[in-house]
């Protein structure tokens, strides 16, 4: 009696663009009786590990939420600490250059510290020719703010009412010419979008988990991607 082995025909599909809300740093620190700053430091380390892992598995686009337009409401000490961690990341060019990661910042950078703005530009310029992961870091980013910014750019370029199309708005967002995110991951037990990529995520799949961001490891990302593979994306069709 011949033994028929089932042929594995379905290969895992990697989303083209994954977006992550790096949430839960504060609670991670609190659980360990540490200051919130320790949570952000652990979150930053984890961000670097996950970005490196995404690059290794061949992901094309990763967008992370580092600081929102609403995060300025936090105590000044915490905001300063996040900016300090961000600056340290920028100063360490090997974070993107040696890794062949192309880094881009999305959000309104005009209000950031001039030295941070300079470092941001320097890292974008230095990594422009990288062929690996395209990493978007959202900093002073808000989805509504981004749409307002896009419409203003169109008006400033003398666009007529009929020129304001979905395509024209997409091409004036910070993510112009990039594919929309396919998969949005939010750990930490919160189930909201928090003004993140609200235009681009119209047809994205979502994945939520109770894991706090500093504890979110490559194996968790793999689980999320497995779940993505079980989704049936119809984009409004049948
Ligand atoms: C959300 O957790 C996290 C933030 C608002 C800041 C994220 C910043 C980093 C990971 C470090 C800097 C980034 C880079 C790119 C180097 P939360 O503070 O809201 O946590 P909670 O909900 O538990 O209080």
mmCIF file of C-alpha atoms and ligand atoms in Angstrom:
data_model
loop_
_atom_site.group_PDB
_atom_site.id
_atom_site.type_symbol
_atom_site.label_atom_id
_atom_site.label_comp_id
_atom_site.label_asym_id
_atom_site.label_seq_id
_atom_site.Cartn_x
_atom_site.Cartn_y
_atom_site.Cartn_z
ATOM 1 C CA UNK A 1 0.000 0.000 0.000
ATOM 2 C CA UNK A 2 1.661 3.256 -1.107
ATOM 3 C CA UNK A 3 2.003 5.977 1.450
ATOM 4 C CA UNK A 4 0.855 9.325 0.122
ATOM 5 C CA UNK A 5 2.600 12.234 1.728
ATOM 6 C CA UNK A 6 0.694 15.490 1.573
ATOM 7 C CA UNK A 7 2.708 17.956 -0.469
ATOM 8 C CA UNK A 8 3.206 21.299 1.229
ATOM 9 C CA UNK A 9 1.966 23.715 -1.392
ATOM 10 C CA UNK A 10 1.435 26.829 0.648
ATOM 11 C CA UNK A 11 4.494 28.879 1.494
ATOM 12 C CA UNK A 12 4.512 31.487 4.190
ATOM 13 C CA UNK A 13 3.779 34.957 2.846
ATOM 14 C CA UNK A 14 5.762 37.763 4.360
ATOM 15 C CA UNK A 15 3.824 41.040 4.451
ATOM 16 C CA UNK A 16 5.563 43.699 2.360
ATOM 17 C CA UNK A 17 5.075 46.378 4.996
ATOM 18 C CA UNK A 18 4.692 45.832 8.737
ATOM 19 C CA UNK A 19 3.925 48.719 11.089
ATOM 20 C CA UNK A 20 4.371 48.465 14.851
ATOM 21 C CA UNK A 21 3.092 50.554 17.757
ATOM 22 C CA UNK A 22 5.852 50.085 20.341
ATOM 23 C CA UNK A 23 3.577 50.284 23.355
ATOM 24 C CA UNK A 24 3.975 49.192 26.967
ATOM 25 C CA UNK A 25 7.428 50.494 27.922
ATOM 26 C CA UNK A 26 6.080 52.301 30.986
ATOM 27 C CA UNK A 27 4.161 49.278 32.302
ATOM 28 C CA UNK A 28 7.162 47.031 31.638
ATOM 29 C CA UNK A 29 9.259 49.291 33.888
ATOM 30 C CA UNK A 30 6.542 49.578 36.552
ATOM 31 C CA UNK A 31 6.273 45.787 36.808
ATOM 32 C CA UNK A 32 9.978 45.773 37.697
ATOM 33 C CA UNK A 33 9.763 48.788 40.039
ATOM 34 C CA UNK A 34 11.967 50.722 37.639
ATOM 35 C CA UNK A 35 11.517 54.313 36.412
ATOM 36 C CA UNK A 36 9.644 54.754 33.094
ATOM 37 C CA UNK A 37 12.949 55.857 31.537
ATOM 38 C CA UNK A 38 14.252 52.287 32.008
ATOM 39 C CA UNK A 39 11.215 51.075 30.072
ATOM 40 C CA UNK A 40 12.016 53.358 27.137
ATOM 41 C CA UNK A 41 15.662 52.258 27.174
ATOM 42 C CA UNK A 42 14.533 48.604 27.057
ATOM 43 C CA UNK A 43 12.005 49.503 24.333
ATOM 44 C CA UNK A 44 14.720 51.155 22.272
ATOM 45 C CA UNK A 45 16.985 48.117 22.550
ATOM 46 C CA UNK A 46 14.107 45.899 21.516
ATOM 47 C CA UNK A 47 13.334 48.156 18.566
ATOM 48 C CA UNK A 48 16.906 47.709 17.289
ATOM 49 C CA UNK A 49 16.705 43.911 17.699
ATOM 50 C CA UNK A 50 13.358 43.701 15.891
ATOM 51 C CA UNK A 51 14.495 46.011 13.061
ATOM 52 C CA UNK A 52 17.615 43.877 12.592
ATOM 53 C CA UNK A 53 15.494 40.722 12.609
ATOM 54 C CA UNK A 54 13.070 42.163 10.033
ATOM 55 C CA UNK A 55 16.030 43.014 7.829
ATOM 56 C CA UNK A 56 17.394 39.483 8.234
ATOM 57 C CA UNK A 57 14.163 37.805 7.138
ATOM 58 C CA UNK A 58 13.923 40.053 4.080
ATOM 59 C CA UNK A 59 11.060 42.331 5.089
ATOM 60 C CA UNK A 60 10.865 45.274 2.684
ATOM 61 C CA UNK A 61 9.248 47.959 4.910
ATOM 62 C CA UNK A 62 8.959 48.408 8.656
ATOM 63 C CA UNK A 63 7.375 51.478 10.264
ATOM 64 C CA UNK A 64 7.662 52.055 14.007
ATOM 65 C CA UNK A 65 5.878 54.613 16.158
ATOM 66 C CA UNK A 66 8.544 56.268 18.313
ATOM 67 C CA UNK A 67 6.836 59.525 19.309
ATOM 68 C CA UNK A 68 3.387 60.858 18.447
ATOM 69 C CA UNK A 69 2.125 64.420 18.081
ATOM 70 C CA UNK A 70 0.165 63.700 21.299
ATOM 71 C CA UNK A 71 3.184 62.453 23.302
ATOM 72 C CA UNK A 72 4.242 66.072 24.073
ATOM 73 C CA UNK A 73 1.537 65.949 26.789
ATOM 74 C CA UNK A 74 3.815 63.684 28.861
ATOM 75 C CA UNK A 75 5.934 65.141 31.673
ATOM 76 C CA UNK A 76 8.872 67.139 30.281
ATOM 77 C CA UNK A 77 11.350 64.801 31.962
ATOM 78 C CA UNK A 78 9.919 61.799 30.080
ATOM 79 C CA UNK A 79 9.819 63.642 26.740
ATOM 80 C CA UNK A 80 13.449 64.723 27.236
ATOM 81 C CA UNK A 81 14.401 61.147 28.035
ATOM 82 C CA UNK A 82 12.770 59.740 24.878
ATOM 83 C CA UNK A 83 14.516 62.448 22.793
ATOM 84 C CA UNK A 84 17.829 61.577 24.469
ATOM 85 C CA UNK A 85 17.391 57.884 23.597
ATOM 86 C CA UNK A 86 16.434 58.833 20.054
ATOM 87 C CA UNK A 87 19.519 61.058 19.738
ATOM 88 C CA UNK A 88 21.776 58.256 20.984
ATOM 89 C CA UNK A 89 20.274 55.989 18.348
ATOM 90 C CA UNK A 90 20.979 58.567 15.630
ATOM 91 C CA UNK A 91 24.543 59.098 16.788
ATOM 92 C CA UNK A 92 25.306 55.417 16.392
ATOM 93 C CA UNK A 93 25.454 55.215 12.580
ATOM 94 C CA UNK A 94 26.090 51.497 12.660
ATOM 95 C CA UNK A 95 22.437 51.055 13.573
ATOM 96 C CA UNK A 96 21.546 51.472 9.932
ATOM 97 C CA UNK A 97 24.687 51.860 7.797
ATOM 98 C CA UNK A 98 26.447 48.613 8.674
ATOM 99 C CA UNK A 99 23.129 46.806 8.578
ATOM 100 C CA UNK A 100 22.263 47.946 5.018
ATOM 101 C CA UNK A 101 19.040 49.466 6.438
ATOM 102 C CA UNK A 102 17.591 52.546 4.739
ATOM 103 C CA UNK A 103 16.210 54.823 7.412
ATOM 104 C CA UNK A 104 13.556 57.492 6.893
ATOM 105 C CA UNK A 105 11.771 59.649 9.433
ATOM 106 C CA UNK A 106 8.100 60.412 9.094
ATOM 107 C CA UNK A 107 6.359 63.186 10.985
ATOM 108 C CA UNK A 108 6.791 66.911 11.482
ATOM 109 C CA UNK A 109 10.460 67.284 12.334
ATOM 110 C CA UNK A 110 10.463 71.089 12.113
ATOM 111 C CA UNK A 111 9.770 71.500 15.842
ATOM 112 C CA UNK A 112 12.460 69.057 17.014
ATOM 113 C CA UNK A 113 15.779 70.131 18.479
ATOM 114 C CA UNK A 114 17.972 71.433 15.574
ATOM 115 C CA UNK A 115 20.798 69.044 16.460
ATOM 116 C CA UNK A 116 18.386 66.100 16.330
ATOM 117 C CA UNK A 117 17.076 67.365 12.963
ATOM 118 C CA UNK A 118 20.644 67.525 11.674
ATOM 119 C CA UNK A 119 21.374 63.968 12.828
ATOM 120 C CA UNK A 120 18.123 62.748 11.258
ATOM 121 C CA UNK A 121 19.082 64.205 7.903
ATOM 122 C CA UNK A 122 22.604 62.830 8.233
ATOM 123 C CA UNK A 123 21.318 59.297 8.847
ATOM 124 C CA UNK A 124 18.829 59.502 5.980
ATOM 125 C CA UNK A 125 21.587 60.713 3.638
ATOM 126 C CA UNK A 126 24.061 58.101 4.857
ATOM 127 C CA UNK A 127 21.650 55.209 4.388
ATOM 128 C CA UNK A 128 19.943 56.349 1.186
ATOM 129 C CA UNK A 129 21.615 53.714 -0.993
ATOM 130 C CA UNK A 130 21.016 50.832 1.389
ATOM 131 C CA UNK A 131 19.202 47.974 -0.316
ATOM 132 C CA UNK A 132 17.902 46.112 2.735
ATOM 133 C CA UNK A 133 14.976 46.967 4.971
ATOM 134 C CA UNK A 134 13.347 50.380 4.509
ATOM 135 C CA UNK A 135 12.805 51.539 8.068
ATOM 136 C CA UNK A 136 10.383 54.392 8.741
ATOM 137 C CA UNK A 137 10.642 55.886 12.200
ATOM 138 C CA UNK A 138 7.579 57.952 13.077
ATOM 139 C CA UNK A 139 8.652 60.864 15.249
ATOM 140 C CA UNK A 140 6.372 63.755 16.138
ATOM 141 C CA UNK A 141 3.993 61.877 13.875
ATOM 142 C CA UNK A 142 0.203 62.046 13.805
ATOM 143 C CA UNK A 143 -1.998 60.588 11.087
ATOM 144 C CA UNK A 144 -4.403 63.527 11.028
ATOM 145 C CA UNK A 145 -1.527 66.007 11.051
ATOM 146 C CA UNK A 146 -0.016 64.132 8.099
ATOM 147 C CA UNK A 147 -3.247 64.381 6.070
ATOM 148 C CA UNK A 148 -3.539 68.125 6.814
ATOM 149 C CA UNK A 149 0.089 68.532 5.764
ATOM 150 C CA UNK A 150 -0.568 66.618 2.495
ATOM 151 C CA UNK A 151 -3.643 68.692 1.601
ATOM 152 C CA UNK A 152 -1.782 71.928 2.357
ATOM 153 C CA UNK A 153 1.086 70.830 0.079
ATOM 154 C CA UNK A 154 -1.403 70.177 -2.713
ATOM 155 C CA UNK A 155 -3.044 73.579 -2.240
ATOM 156 C CA UNK A 156 0.373 75.249 -2.156
ATOM 157 C CA UNK A 157 1.152 73.640 -5.492
ATOM 158 C CA UNK A 158 -2.011 75.289 -6.886
ATOM 159 C CA UNK A 159 -3.984 72.046 -7.146
ATOM 160 C CA UNK A 160 -7.602 72.426 -8.272
ATOM 161 C CA UNK A 161 -10.479 70.675 -6.508
ATOM 162 C CA UNK A 162 -10.479 67.898 -9.114
ATOM 163 C CA UNK A 163 -6.747 67.356 -8.523
ATOM 164 C CA UNK A 164 -7.424 66.322 -4.908
ATOM 165 C CA UNK A 165 -7.626 62.590 -5.523
ATOM 166 C CA UNK A 166 -6.808 59.629 -3.279
ATOM 167 C CA UNK A 167 -3.654 59.090 -5.324
ATOM 168 C CA UNK A 168 -2.637 62.758 -4.966
ATOM 169 C CA UNK A 169 -3.117 62.657 -1.192
ATOM 170 C CA UNK A 170 -1.147 59.392 -0.909
ATOM 171 C CA UNK A 171 1.680 60.936 -2.908
ATOM 172 C CA UNK A 172 1.849 63.908 -0.529
ATOM 173 C CA UNK A 173 2.021 61.890 2.685
ATOM 174 C CA UNK A 174 5.357 61.314 4.426
ATOM 175 C CA UNK A 175 5.175 57.759 3.050
ATOM 176 C CA UNK A 176 4.792 58.879 -0.601
ATOM 177 C CA UNK A 177 5.721 56.148 -3.091
ATOM 178 C CA UNK A 178 5.785 53.452 -0.418
ATOM 179 C CA UNK A 179 3.338 50.543 -0.307
ATOM 180 C CA UNK A 180 0.656 50.855 2.380
ATOM 181 C CA UNK A 181 1.183 48.741 5.508
ATOM 182 C CA UNK A 182 -0.298 45.254 5.181
ATOM 183 C CA UNK A 183 -0.041 44.366 8.820
ATOM 184 C CA UNK A 184 -0.185 46.522 11.959
ATOM 185 C CA UNK A 185 1.011 45.113 15.248
ATOM 186 C CA UNK A 186 0.115 46.598 18.609
ATOM 187 C CA UNK A 187 1.330 44.839 21.718
ATOM 188 C CA UNK A 188 0.558 45.808 25.350
ATOM 189 C CA UNK A 189 -3.150 45.007 25.479
ATOM 190 C CA UNK A 190 -4.442 48.246 23.962
ATOM 191 C CA UNK A 191 -6.869 47.953 21.060
ATOM 192 C CA UNK A 192 -6.665 51.284 19.271
ATOM 193 C CA UNK A 193 -4.858 52.914 16.407
ATOM 194 C CA UNK A 194 -3.791 56.103 18.246
ATOM 195 C CA UNK A 195 -3.647 58.277 15.120
ATOM 196 C CA UNK A 196 -1.127 55.936 13.486
ATOM 197 C CA UNK A 197 -0.993 55.743 9.671
ATOM 198 C CA UNK A 198 -4.734 56.336 9.532
ATOM 199 C CA UNK A 199 -4.804 56.995 5.787
ATOM 200 C CA UNK A 200 -2.384 54.212 4.847
ATOM 201 C CA UNK A 201 -3.990 51.545 7.042
ATOM 202 C CA UNK A 202 -7.376 51.529 5.267
ATOM 203 C CA UNK A 203 -7.010 47.840 4.346
ATOM 204 C CA UNK A 204 -4.344 46.722 6.811
ATOM 205 C CA UNK A 205 -4.744 43.634 8.965
ATOM 206 C CA UNK A 206 -4.321 44.152 12.717
ATOM 207 C CA UNK A 207 -2.706 42.006 15.372
ATOM 208 C CA UNK A 208 -2.996 42.747 19.079
ATOM 209 C CA UNK A 209 -1.327 41.056 22.024
ATOM 210 C CA UNK A 210 -0.851 41.568 25.758
ATOM 211 C CA UNK A 211 2.943 41.364 25.487
ATOM 212 C CA UNK A 212 4.632 44.603 26.558
ATOM 213 C CA UNK A 213 6.891 46.040 23.853
ATOM 214 C CA UNK A 214 10.290 45.328 25.510
ATOM 215 C CA UNK A 215 9.205 41.656 25.793
ATOM 216 C CA UNK A 216 8.071 41.383 22.163
ATOM 217 C CA UNK A 217 10.658 39.092 20.579
ATOM 218 C CA UNK A 218 11.272 37.688 17.071
ATOM 219 C CA UNK A 219 9.332 34.539 18.029
ATOM 220 C CA UNK A 220 6.295 36.748 18.758
ATOM 221 C CA UNK A 221 6.717 38.483 15.436
ATOM 222 C CA UNK A 222 6.833 35.073 13.761
ATOM 223 C CA UNK A 223 3.582 34.098 15.517
ATOM 224 C CA UNK A 224 1.977 37.300 14.301
ATOM 225 C CA UNK A 225 3.146 36.629 10.730
ATOM 226 C CA UNK A 226 1.686 33.096 10.956
ATOM 227 C CA UNK A 227 -1.622 34.652 11.960
ATOM 228 C CA UNK A 228 -1.332 37.100 9.034
ATOM 229 C CA UNK A 229 -1.019 34.068 6.765
ATOM 230 C CA UNK A 230 -4.353 32.774 8.027
ATOM 231 C CA UNK A 231 -6.157 36.018 7.189
ATOM 232 C CA UNK A 232 -8.196 36.261 4.024
ATOM 233 C CA UNK A 233 -7.590 39.712 2.604
ATOM 234 C CA UNK A 234 -10.365 40.784 0.272
ATOM 235 C CA UNK A 235 -9.809 44.547 -0.063
ATOM 236 C CA UNK A 236 -13.553 45.094 -0.235
ATOM 237 C CA UNK A 237 -14.078 42.309 -2.794
ATOM 238 C CA UNK A 238 -15.544 38.866 -2.182
HETATM 239 C C1 LIG B 1 4.933 53.738 24.319
HETATM 240 O O1 LIG B 1 4.980 53.116 25.581
HETATM 241 C C2 LIG B 1 6.270 54.178 23.933
HETATM 242 C C3 LIG B 1 6.605 55.454 23.586
HETATM 243 C C4 LIG B 1 5.637 56.568 23.535
HETATM 244 C C5 LIG B 1 7.988 55.803 23.251
HETATM 245 C C6 LIG B 1 8.682 54.817 22.366
HETATM 246 C C7 LIG B 1 10.104 55.165 22.327
HETATM 247 C C8 LIG B 1 11.115 54.295 22.223
HETATM 248 C C9 LIG B 1 10.926 52.833 22.053
HETATM 249 C C10 LIG B 1 12.534 54.773 22.307
HETATM 250 C C11 LIG B 1 12.999 55.746 21.243
HETATM 251 C C12 LIG B 1 12.857 55.286 19.858
HETATM 252 C C13 LIG B 1 13.823 55.041 18.955
HETATM 253 C C14 LIG B 1 13.400 54.890 17.541
HETATM 254 C C15 LIG B 1 15.243 54.862 19.266
HETATM 255 P P1 LIG B 1 4.327 53.860 26.822
HETATM 256 O O2 LIG B 1 5.336 54.772 27.415
HETATM 257 O O3 LIG B 1 3.053 54.514 26.403
HETATM 258 O O4 LIG B 1 4.044 52.651 27.790
HETATM 259 P P2 LIG B 1 2.798 52.526 28.796
HETATM 260 O O5 LIG B 1 1.557 52.537 27.952
HETATM 261 O O6 LIG B 1 3.047 51.198 29.446
HETATM 262 O O7 LIG B 1 2.874 53.669 29.748
#
